[in-house]
Tab-separated table of N, CA and C and ligand atoms in Angstrom:
chain	number	residue	atom	x	y	z
A	1	MET	N	13.761	34.102	19.538
A	1	MET	CA	13.209	35.226	19.288
A	1	MET	C	12.068	35.152	18.394
A	2	SER	N	10.976	35.423	17.839
A	2	SER	CA	10.436	35.092	16.387
A	2	SER	C	9.646	36.370	15.958
A	3	VAL	N	8.969	36.610	15.159
A	3	VAL	CA	8.944	37.351	14.466
A	3	VAL	C	7.204	37.462	14.251
A	4	THR	N	6.411	38.446	15.401
A	4	THR	CA	5.281	38.582	15.207
A	4	THR	C	4.110	38.510	14.073
A	5	VAL	N	3.650	38.197	13.869
A	5	VAL	CA	2.890	38.071	11.964
A	5	VAL	C	1.473	38.853	12.741
A	6	ILE	N	1.347	39.402	12.261
A	6	ILE	CA	-0.449	39.990	12.394
A	6	ILE	C	-1.084	39.932	11.439
A	7	GLU	N	-2.004	38.973	11.122
A	7	GLU	CA	-2.704	38.918	9.379
A	7	GLU	C	-4.212	38.352	9.663
A	8	GLY	N	-4.658	38.806	8.874
A	8	GLY	CA	-6.084	38.757	9.159
A	8	GLY	C	-6.332	36.964	8.247
A	9	ASP	N	-7.313	36.406	9.138
A	9	ASP	CA	-7.883	35.062	8.774
A	9	ASP	C	-9.598	35.362	8.612
A	10	PHE	N	-10.196	33.983	8.002
A	10	PHE	CA	-11.627	34.001	8.040
A	10	PHE	C	-12.162	33.249	8.663
A	11	VAL	N	-11.464	33.393	10.457
A	11	VAL	CA	-12.567	31.860	11.062
A	11	VAL	C	-13.014	33.382	11.994
A	12	ASN	N	-11.940	34.275	12.287
A	12	ASN	CA	-12.524	35.309	13.481
A	12	ASN	C	-13.576	36.718	12.458
A	13	VAL	N	-14.521	35.743	11.862
A	13	VAL	CA	-14.747	37.458	11.103
A	13	VAL	C	-16.297	36.850	11.001
A	14	ASP	N	-17.129	37.207	12.677
A	14	ASP	CA	-18.769	37.654	13.000
A	14	ASP	C	-18.926	38.817	13.135
A	15	GLY	N	-19.956	39.347	11.890
A	15	GLY	CA	-19.851	40.539	12.629
A	15	GLY	C	-21.133	41.276	11.738
A	16	LYS	N	-21.103	42.218	11.522
A	16	LYS	CA	-21.951	43.219	11.075
A	16	LYS	C	-21.302	43.700	9.889
A	17	TYR	N	-22.171	43.541	8.675
A	17	TYR	CA	-21.043	44.320	7.106
A	17	TYR	C	-22.361	45.126	6.614
A	18	ALA	N	-22.045	46.373	5.791
A	18	ALA	CA	-23.107	46.878	4.808
A	18	ALA	C	-21.921	46.836	3.465
A	19	ILE	N	-23.043	46.321	2.903
A	19	ILE	CA	-22.945	46.613	0.967
A	19	ILE	C	-23.228	47.657	0.548
A	20	VAL	N	-23.262	48.657	-0.297
A	20	VAL	CA	-23.755	50.345	-0.581
A	20	VAL	C	-23.382	49.461	-2.163
A	21	VAL	N	-24.468	50.002	-2.622
A	21	VAL	CA	-23.892	49.259	-4.183
A	21	VAL	C	-24.954	50.545	-5.287
A	22	GLY	N	-23.806	51.061	-6.189
A	22	GLY	CA	-24.733	51.726	-7.156
A	22	GLY	C	-24.989	51.123	-8.205
A	23	ARG	N	-26.428	51.493	-8.507
A	23	ARG	CA	-27.344	50.496	-9.389
A	23	ARG	C	-27.230	50.647	-11.015
A	24	PHE	N	-26.587	51.634	-11.082
A	24	PHE	CA	-25.996	52.687	-12.536
A	24	PHE	C	-25.177	51.007	-13.078
A	25	ASN	N	-25.431	50.218	-14.654
A	25	ASN	CA	-24.828	49.218	-14.790
A	25	ASN	C	-25.846	48.295	-14.144
A	26	ALA	N	-26.428	48.568	-13.962
A	26	ALA	CA	-27.359	47.123	-13.095
A	26	ALA	C	-26.743	45.971	-12.619
A	27	PHE	N	-26.836	45.245	-14.414
A	27	PHE	CA	-26.618	44.098	-15.067
A	27	PHE	C	-25.527	43.373	-14.950
A	28	VAL	N	-24.358	44.101	-14.336
A	28	VAL	CA	-23.407	43.947	-14.031
A	28	VAL	C	-22.699	43.945	-12.561
A	29	VAL	N	-23.498	45.046	-11.561
A	29	VAL	CA	-23.619	45.336	-10.470
A	29	VAL	C	-24.392	44.006	-9.233
A	30	GLU	N	-25.577	43.839	-10.083
A	30	GLU	CA	-26.540	42.558	-9.544
A	30	GLU	C	-25.284	41.595	-9.491
A	31	SER	N	-24.593	41.058	-10.079
A	31	SER	CA	-23.149	40.106	-10.216
A	31	SER	C	-23.076	40.018	-8.834
A	32	LEU	N	-22.295	41.570	-9.080
A	32	LEU	CA	-21.044	41.921	-7.757
A	32	LEU	C	-21.426	41.875	-6.528
A	33	LEU	N	-23.515	42.469	-6.816
A	33	LEU	CA	-23.699	41.665	-5.252
A	33	LEU	C	-23.923	40.433	-4.986
A	34	GLU	N	-24.092	39.872	-5.809
A	34	GLU	CA	-24.813	38.352	-5.372
A	34	GLU	C	-23.496	37.984	-5.118
A	35	GLY	N	-21.868	38.001	-5.681
A	35	GLY	CA	-20.913	37.489	-5.190
A	35	GLY	C	-19.873	38.127	-3.485
A	36	ALA	N	-20.391	39.103	-3.390
A	36	ALA	CA	-20.250	39.455	-1.873
A	36	ALA	C	-21.239	39.046	-1.208
A	37	LEU	N	-22.439	38.869	-1.155
A	37	LEU	CA	-23.432	38.499	-0.156
A	37	LEU	C	-22.930	36.551	-0.135
A	38	ASP	N	-22.916	35.992	-1.261
A	38	ASP	CA	-22.126	35.302	-1.414
A	38	ASP	C	-21.085	34.607	-0.033
A	39	THR	N	-20.145	35.028	-0.534
A	39	THR	CA	-18.515	34.906	0.017
A	39	THR	C	-19.387	35.546	1.737
A	40	LEU	N	-20.032	36.273	1.906
A	40	LEU	CA	-20.410	37.058	3.977
A	40	LEU	C	-20.998	35.152	4.203
A	41	ARG	N	-22.055	35.312	3.375
A	41	ARG	CA	-22.696	34.293	3.711
A	41	ARG	C	-22.011	32.662	4.351
A	42	ARG	N	-20.777	32.650	3.173
A	42	ARG	CA	-20.170	31.074	3.346
A	42	ARG	C	-19.331	31.075	4.398
A	43	HIS	N	-18.439	32.365	4.906
A	43	HIS	CA	-17.744	32.696	6.063
A	43	HIS	C	-18.787	32.627	7.508
A	44	GLY	N	-20.324	32.189	6.721
A	44	GLY	CA	-20.744	32.460	8.440
A	44	GLY	C	-21.093	33.707	9.353
A	45	VAL	N	-21.821	34.773	8.110
A	45	VAL	CA	-22.338	36.276	8.227
A	45	VAL	C	-23.660	36.178	8.037
A	46	GLU	N	-24.370	36.266	9.586
A	46	GLU	CA	-25.642	36.324	9.356
A	46	GLU	C	-26.287	36.806	8.687
A	47	GLU	N	-27.752	37.220	7.844
A	47	GLU	CA	-28.522	37.510	7.132
A	47	GLU	C	-28.853	39.062	7.764
A	48	GLU	N	-29.161	38.859	8.750
A	48	GLU	CA	-29.585	40.013	9.725
A	48	GLU	C	-28.502	41.232	9.863
A	49	ASN	N	-26.969	40.421	10.081
A	49	ASN	CA	-26.186	41.437	10.380
A	49	ASN	C	-25.761	42.303	8.852
A	50	ILE	N	-26.482	41.947	7.827
A	50	ILE	CA	-25.928	42.584	6.319
A	50	ILE	C	-26.847	43.708	5.969
A	51	ARG	N	-26.176	44.898	5.272
A	51	ARG	CA	-27.485	45.868	5.211
A	51	ARG	C	-26.568	45.875	3.749
A	52	VAL	N	-28.156	45.514	2.896
A	52	VAL	CA	-27.785	46.402	1.381
A	52	VAL	C	-28.682	47.622	1.259
A	53	VAL	N	-27.272	48.725	1.009
A	53	VAL	CA	-27.563	49.931	0.531
A	53	VAL	C	-27.864	50.727	-0.832
A	54	ARG	N	-28.931	51.365	-1.488
A	54	ARG	CA	-28.831	51.238	-3.023
A	54	ARG	C	-28.800	52.673	-3.258
A	55	VAL	N	-28.311	53.001	-3.790
A	55	VAL	CA	-27.578	54.741	-4.091
A	55	VAL	C	-27.405	54.642	-5.882
A	56	PRO	N	-27.856	55.708	-6.437
A	56	PRO	CA	-27.818	55.904	-7.948
A	56	PRO	C	-27.227	55.077	-9.204
A	57	GLY	N	-25.310	55.425	-8.453
A	57	GLY	CA	-24.109	55.154	-9.460
A	57	GLY	C	-23.263	55.510	-8.241
A	58	ALA	N	-21.776	54.903	-9.154
A	58	ALA	CA	-20.393	55.213	-8.153
A	58	ALA	C	-20.539	55.916	-7.704
A	59	PHE	N	-21.097	56.972	-7.899
A	59	PHE	CA	-20.308	58.510	-7.789
A	59	PHE	C	-21.531	58.990	-6.262
A	60	GLU	N	-22.514	58.256	-5.730
A	60	GLU	CA	-22.965	58.174	-4.476
A	60	GLU	C	-22.732	57.909	-3.638
A	61	VAL	N	-21.565	56.420	-4.000
A	61	VAL	CA	-20.877	55.932	-2.973
A	61	VAL	C	-20.740	56.404	-2.018
A	62	PRO	N	-19.791	56.736	-2.075
A	62	PRO	CA	-19.001	57.715	-1.184
A	62	PRO	C	-20.174	58.300	0.079
A	63	LEU	N	-20.722	58.807	-0.118
A	63	LEU	CA	-21.835	59.566	0.811
A	63	LEU	C	-22.210	58.626	1.332
A	64	ALA	N	-23.009	57.476	0.966
A	64	ALA	CA	-23.728	56.322	1.432
A	64	ALA	C	-22.194	56.113	2.088
A	65	VAL	N	-21.698	55.417	1.939
A	65	VAL	CA	-20.244	54.820	3.206
A	65	VAL	C	-20.157	55.963	4.208
A	66	GLN	N	-20.283	56.829	4.126
A	66	GLN	CA	-19.815	57.665	4.584
A	66	GLN	C	-20.775	57.820	6.078
A	67	LYS	N	-22.262	57.848	4.999
A	67	LYS	CA	-22.694	57.919	6.246
A	67	LYS	C	-23.499	56.716	7.259
A	68	ILE	N	-22.684	55.561	6.689
A	68	ILE	CA	-23.179	54.129	7.633
A	68	ILE	C	-21.680	54.432	8.022
A	69	ALA	N	-20.473	54.820	8.213
A	69	ALA	CA	-19.723	54.356	9.114
A	69	ALA	C	-19.628	55.654	10.219
A	70	GLU	N	-20.458	56.496	9.800
A	70	GLU	CA	-20.640	57.579	10.694
A	70	GLU	C	-21.499	56.352	12.166
A	71	GLN	N	-22.413	56.373	11.868
A	71	GLN	CA	-23.308	55.145	12.330
A	71	GLN	C	-22.602	54.025	13.565
A	72	LYS	N	-21.512	53.767	13.377
A	72	LYS	CA	-20.771	53.293	13.729
A	72	LYS	C	-20.964	51.409	14.010
A	73	ARG	N	-22.161	51.156	13.123
A	73	ARG	CA	-23.377	49.835	13.643
A	73	ARG	C	-22.353	48.645	12.829
A	74	GLU	N	-21.689	48.848	11.521
A	74	GLU	CA	-20.800	48.005	10.999
A	74	GLU	C	-19.436	47.328	11.165
A	75	ASP	N	-19.124	46.471	10.914
A	75	ASP	CA	-17.825	46.558	11.076
A	75	ASP	C	-17.000	46.721	10.080
A	76	ALA	N	-17.798	46.350	8.896
A	76	ALA	CA	-16.813	46.268	7.675
A	76	ALA	C	-17.429	47.037	6.490
A	77	ILE	N	-17.463	48.109	5.253
A	77	ILE	CA	-18.676	48.327	4.691
A	77	ILE	C	-17.936	47.299	3.145
A	78	ILE	N	-18.940	47.186	2.507
A	78	ILE	CA	-18.371	46.780	1.319
A	78	ILE	C	-18.879	47.745	0.193
A	79	ALA	N	-18.493	48.859	-0.797
A	79	ALA	CA	-18.533	49.574	-1.964
A	79	ALA	C	-18.311	48.561	-3.111
A	80	LEU	N	-19.623	48.448	-4.217
A	80	LEU	CA	-20.076	47.915	-5.617
A	80	LEU	C	-20.475	49.497	-6.665
A	81	GLY	N	-20.196	48.965	-7.477
A	81	GLY	CA	-20.356	49.442	-9.051
A	81	GLY	C	-19.590	49.070	-9.779
A	82	ALA	N	-20.152	49.928	-11.327
A	82	ALA	CA	-19.159	49.919	-12.071
A	82	ALA	C	-19.887	51.029	-13.256
A	83	VAL	N	-18.320	51.260	-13.280
A	83	VAL	CA	-17.998	52.933	-13.999
A	83	VAL	C	-17.418	52.067	-15.264
A	84	ILE	N	-18.344	51.929	-16.342
A	84	ILE	CA	-17.373	51.538	-17.901
A	84	ILE	C	-17.239	52.801	-18.780
A	85	ARG	N	-16.046	52.657	-19.070
A	85	ARG	CA	-15.625	53.987	-20.224
A	85	ARG	C	-16.255	54.401	-21.014
A	86	GLY	N	-16.988	55.679	-21.493
A	86	GLY	CA	-17.597	55.579	-22.893
A	86	GLY	C	-16.966	56.789	-23.441
A	87	GLY	N	-17.630	58.028	-24.390
A	87	GLY	CA	-16.931	58.536	-25.068
A	87	GLY	C	-16.553	59.573	-24.238
A	88	THR	N	-17.139	59.910	-23.411
A	88	THR	CA	-16.886	61.142	-23.037
A	88	THR	C	-16.083	60.899	-21.460
A	89	PRO	N	-15.535	62.625	-21.108
A	89	PRO	CA	-14.351	62.226	-19.825
A	89	PRO	C	-14.945	61.973	-18.603
A	90	HIS	N	-16.671	61.931	-18.701
A	90	HIS	CA	-17.567	61.331	-17.192
A	90	HIS	C	-16.852	60.362	-16.779
A	91	PHE	N	-16.662	59.279	-17.216
A	91	PHE	CA	-16.097	58.188	-16.685
A	91	PHE	C	-14.706	58.385	-15.756
A	92	GLU	N	-13.682	59.500	-16.109
A	92	GLU	CA	-12.907	59.939	-15.345
A	92	GLU	C	-13.107	60.379	-14.022
A	93	TYR	N	-14.486	61.326	-14.105
A	93	TYR	CA	-14.583	62.090	-12.950
A	93	TYR	C	-15.580	60.771	-11.830
A	94	VAL	N	-16.163	60.108	-12.522
A	94	VAL	CA	-16.982	59.229	-11.330
A	94	VAL	C	-16.139	58.583	-10.976
A	95	SER	N	-15.361	57.563	-12.324
A	95	SER	CA	-13.837	56.616	-11.526
A	95	SER	C	-13.281	57.021	-10.598
A	96	GLY	N	-12.695	58.106	-10.880
A	96	GLY	CA	-11.929	58.643	-9.575
A	96	GLY	C	-12.249	59.295	-8.841
A	97	GLU	N	-13.554	60.031	-8.564
A	97	GLU	CA	-14.036	60.531	-7.263
A	97	GLU	C	-14.393	58.945	-6.335
A	98	SER	N	-15.208	58.436	-6.702
A	98	SER	CA	-15.457	57.504	-6.253
A	98	SER	C	-15.137	56.303	-5.035
A	99	SER	N	-13.839	55.982	-6.184
A	99	SER	CA	-12.538	55.708	-5.623
A	99	SER	C	-12.080	56.024	-4.306
A	100	LYS	N	-11.892	57.558	-4.689
A	100	LYS	CA	-10.969	58.753	-3.963
A	100	LYS	C	-12.011	58.717	-2.571
A	101	GLY	N	-13.438	59.145	-2.820
A	101	GLY	CA	-14.272	59.240	-1.796
A	101	GLY	C	-13.986	58.081	-1.358
A	102	VAL	N	-14.381	56.246	-0.902
A	102	VAL	CA	-14.656	55.579	-0.244
A	102	VAL	C	-12.764	55.284	0.651
A	103	LEU	N	-12.453	55.518	0.042
A	103	LEU	CA	-11.008	55.962	0.100
A	103	LEU	C	-10.749	56.753	2.027
A	104	ASN	N	-11.271	57.823	1.138
A	104	ASN	CA	-11.693	59.123	2.271
A	104	ASN	C	-12.273	58.719	3.161
A	105	VAL	N	-13.262	58.052	3.138
A	105	VAL	CA	-14.372	57.883	4.192
A	105	VAL	C	-13.280	56.450	5.547
A	106	MET	N	-12.750	55.542	4.550
A	106	MET	CA	-11.944	54.716	5.539
A	106	MET	C	-10.576	55.018	6.446
A	107	MET	N	-10.061	56.248	5.863
A	107	MET	CA	-8.797	56.512	6.432
A	107	MET	C	-9.288	57.547	7.743
A	108	ASP	N	-10.574	57.634	7.301
A	108	ASP	CA	-11.128	59.127	8.208
A	108	ASP	C	-12.071	58.474	9.707
A	109	HIS	N	-12.771	57.491	9.016
A	109	HIS	CA	-13.746	56.541	10.049
A	109	HIS	C	-12.855	55.391	10.602
A	110	GLY	N	-11.804	55.377	9.945
A	110	GLY	CA	-10.950	53.887	10.506
A	110	GLY	C	-11.595	52.786	10.410
A	111	VAL	N	-12.492	52.459	9.996
A	111	VAL	CA	-13.614	51.122	9.373
A	111	VAL	C	-12.702	50.646	8.087
A	112	PRO	N	-12.926	49.822	7.848
A	112	PRO	CA	-12.568	48.639	6.438
A	112	PRO	C	-13.926	48.508	5.576
A	113	VAL	N	-13.323	49.420	3.861
A	113	VAL	CA	-14.184	49.954	3.136
A	113	VAL	C	-13.212	49.398	1.964
A	114	ALA	N	-14.068	47.735	1.820
A	114	ALA	CA	-13.472	47.304	0.431
A	114	ALA	C	-13.921	48.184	-0.526
A	115	ASN	N	-12.933	48.369	-1.219
A	115	ASN	CA	-13.416	48.960	-2.887
A	115	ASN	C	-14.066	47.927	-4.284
A	116	GLY	N	-15.451	47.899	-4.211
A	116	GLY	CA	-15.706	46.585	-5.196
A	116	GLY	C	-16.053	47.641	-6.464
A	117	ILE	N	-15.923	48.477	-6.835
A	117	ILE	CA	-15.828	49.423	-7.478
A	117	ILE	C	-15.807	49.279	-9.075
A	118	LEU	N	-15.524	48.644	-10.079
A	118	LEU	CA	-15.293	48.221	-11.152
A	118	LEU	C	-14.987	49.444	-12.033
A	119	THR	N	-14.045	49.216	-12.483
A	119	THR	CA	-13.443	50.687	-13.258
A	119	THR	C	-13.141	50.026	-14.926
A	120	VAL	N	-13.823	49.934	-15.494
A	120	VAL	CA	-13.019	49.511	-17.054
A	120	VAL	C	-13.595	49.483	-18.446
A	121	ASN	N	-12.852	49.814	-19.074
A	121	ASN	CA	-12.956	50.308	-20.923
A	121	ASN	C	-13.697	49.560	-21.460
A	122	SER	N	-14.755	48.664	-21.113
A	122	SER	CA	-15.545	47.834	-21.640
A	122	SER	C	-16.766	46.803	-21.168
A	123	ILE	N	-17.627	47.304	-21.654
A	123	ILE	CA	-18.943	46.298	-21.383
A	123	ILE	C	-18.118	44.761	-21.180
A	124	GLU	N	-17.310	44.254	-21.669
A	124	GLU	CA	-16.907	42.634	-22.371
A	124	GLU	C	-16.334	42.899	-20.794
A	125	GLN	N	-15.095	43.621	-20.166
A	125	GLN	CA	-14.240	43.961	-19.375
A	125	GLN	C	-14.983	43.977	-17.806
A	126	ALA	N	-15.990	44.255	-17.928
A	126	ALA	CA	-17.052	43.854	-16.933
A	126	ALA	C	-17.944	42.663	-16.353
A	127	VAL	N	-18.248	42.264	-18.069
A	127	VAL	CA	-18.704	40.800	-16.841
A	127	VAL	C	-18.111	39.926	-17.267
A	128	GLU	N	-16.727	40.167	-17.534
A	128	GLU	CA	-15.731	39.467	-17.484
A	128	GLU	C	-15.385	39.072	-15.786
A	129	ARG	N	-15.811	39.988	-15.182
A	129	ARG	CA	-14.893	40.647	-13.866
A	129	ARG	C	-16.117	40.786	-12.531
A	130	SER	N	-17.247	40.124	-13.110
A	130	SER	CA	-18.390	40.098	-12.447
A	130	SER	C	-19.093	38.595	-12.295
A	131	GLY	N	-18.076	37.861	-12.553
A	131	GLY	CA	-18.922	36.391	-12.572
A	131	GLY	C	-18.217	35.534	-13.224
A	132	THR	N	-17.324	35.537	-14.533
A	132	THR	CA	-16.949	34.769	-15.707
A	132	THR	C	-15.880	35.223	-15.535
A	133	LYS	N	-15.500	34.930	-16.516
A	133	LYS	CA	-13.850	34.385	-16.771
A	133	LYS	C	-12.587	34.847	-15.914
A	134	MET	N	-12.782	36.309	-14.806
A	134	MET	CA	-11.910	36.953	-14.324
A	134	MET	C	-12.816	36.990	-12.950
A	135	GLY	N	-13.235	35.807	-12.844
A	135	GLY	CA	-13.500	36.122	-11.117
A	135	GLY	C	-14.905	36.627	-11.032
A	136	ASN	N	-15.712	37.377	-9.935
A	136	ASN	CA	-15.756	38.282	-9.349
A	136	ASN	C	-15.526	39.662	-8.580
A	137	LYS	N	-16.127	40.303	-8.490
A	137	LYS	CA	-14.858	41.239	-7.337
A	137	LYS	C	-15.252	41.396	-6.859
A	138	GLY	N	-16.722	41.840	-6.481
A	138	GLY	CA	-18.067	41.969	-5.433
A	138	GLY	C	-17.624	41.010	-4.289
A	139	ALA	N	-17.311	39.169	-5.105
A	139	ALA	CA	-16.608	38.315	-3.973
A	139	ALA	C	-15.089	38.712	-3.189
A	140	GLU	N	-14.595	38.947	-4.564
A	140	GLU	CA	-12.961	39.712	-4.547
A	140	GLU	C	-13.029	40.722	-2.574
A	141	ALA	N	-14.284	42.024	-3.488
A	141	ALA	CA	-14.160	43.058	-2.237
A	141	ALA	C	-14.674	42.672	-1.218
A	142	ALA	N	-15.475	41.851	-0.675
A	142	ALA	CA	-16.552	40.836	0.504
A	142	ALA	C	-15.086	39.889	1.442
A	143	LEU	N	-14.216	39.289	0.514
A	143	LEU	CA	-13.130	38.682	1.254
A	143	LEU	C	-12.258	39.932	1.477
A	144	SER	N	-11.705	40.801	0.887
A	144	SER	CA	-11.427	41.942	1.686
A	144	SER	C	-11.650	42.325	2.846
A	145	ALA	N	-12.958	42.577	3.247
A	145	ALA	CA	-13.200	43.075	3.953
A	145	ALA	C	-13.011	42.096	5.492
A	146	LEU	N	-13.627	40.934	4.796
A	146	LEU	CA	-13.867	39.373	6.162
A	146	LEU	C	-12.276	40.118	6.644
A	147	GLU	N	-11.284	39.969	5.571
A	147	GLU	CA	-9.698	39.632	6.340
A	147	GLU	C	-9.540	40.893	6.920
A	148	MET	N	-9.405	41.748	6.560
A	148	MET	CA	-9.838	43.761	7.812
A	148	MET	C	-9.998	43.040	8.390
A	149	VAL	N	-11.326	43.034	8.923
A	149	VAL	CA	-12.230	42.487	10.184
A	149	VAL	C	-11.501	41.971	11.070
A	150	SER	N	-10.950	40.625	10.458
A	150	SER	CA	-9.781	39.623	11.184
A	150	SER	C	-8.188	40.233	12.033
A	151	MET	N	-8.261	40.951	10.978
A	151	MET	CA	-6.632	41.136	11.006
A	151	MET	C	-6.962	42.490	12.135
A	152	LEU	N	-7.395	43.356	12.015
A	152	LEU	CA	-7.983	44.592	13.215
A	152	LEU	C	-7.990	44.221	14.126
A	153	ARG	N	-8.880	43.350	14.155
A	153	ARG	CA	-9.470	42.381	15.914
A	153	ARG	C	-8.373	41.387	16.615
A	154	GLN	N	-7.365	41.290	15.505
A	154	GLN	CA	-6.124	40.853	15.969
A	154	GLN	C	-4.664	42.131	16.243
A	155	LEU	N	-4.719	42.944	15.914
A	155	LEU	CA	-4.064	44.019	16.148
A	155	LEU	C	-4.690	44.520	17.446
A	156	GLU	N	-5.745	45.070	17.566
A	156	GLU	CA	-6.323	46.090	18.320
A	156	GLU	C	-5.975	44.742	19.590
A	157	ALA	N	-6.031	43.876	19.778
A	157	ALA	CA	-6.222	42.881	21.202
A	157	ALA	C	-5.618	43.301	22.007
B	1	LIG	N1	-21.958	55.368	-12.712
B	1	LIG	C1	-21.721	54.603	-12.895
B	1	LIG	O1	-21.841	54.187	-11.199
B	1	LIG	N2	-21.270	53.992	-13.374
B	1	LIG	C2	-21.151	54.571	-14.637
B	1	LIG	O2	-19.995	53.419	-15.718
B	1	LIG	C3	-21.291	56.043	-14.942
B	1	LIG	N3	-21.728	56.548	-16.176
B	1	LIG	O3	-20.514	55.600	-17.229
B	1	LIG	O4	-21.879	57.662	-16.583
B	1	LIG	C4	-22.468	56.710	-14.219
B	1	LIG	N4	-22.540	57.621	-13.999
B	1	LIG	C5	-23.849	58.221	-13.314
B	1	LIG	C6	-23.222	58.846	-11.846
B	1	LIG	O5	-22.455	57.795	-11.101
B	1	LIG	C7	-23.995	59.278	-10.521
B	1	LIG	O6	-25.158	58.514	-10.443
B	1	LIG	C8	-24.808	60.512	-12.101
B	1	LIG	O7	-23.742	61.328	-12.305
B	1	LIG	C9	-25.580	61.557	-10.679
B	1	LIG	O8	-25.024	62.293	-9.755
């Protein structure tokens, strides 16, 4: 007897992917987008199978993610944005609602939604996570999306 282990890999990941980008804090978010695109391309995803949808900020990301999920065109969706703490409670609303919103779409529609929305305390932390010393969270989100696509294909086979 052996244990059945179902785990995503990065081989069976050909498919369609959508990336939703909140434009706010664009200097950070564009680097997250580059990281996500680079990761998808390097895993063999064709350019014509990637849609990039831009919205004003992280708060609007869940609606676009939901509309894309309803269309059922893509195998996975990658949500990108950067919420940077300021001097007001606005940060809490935007970061909390955007994370909850993308999670709800994933659960309601059964489509993987990778959360690459940074929620950080400072611009420095945002820069560190968008391609410098803490890696690139856009690339990491794309990897999660690829892994989930592969895992679900095995689980549902
Ligand atoms: N949107 C972000 O993506 N990041 C932020 O840091 C941010 N802050 O701090 O205000 C932000 N606000 C805009 C928000 O996402 C909406 O676009 C806006 O509230 C209009 O609905």
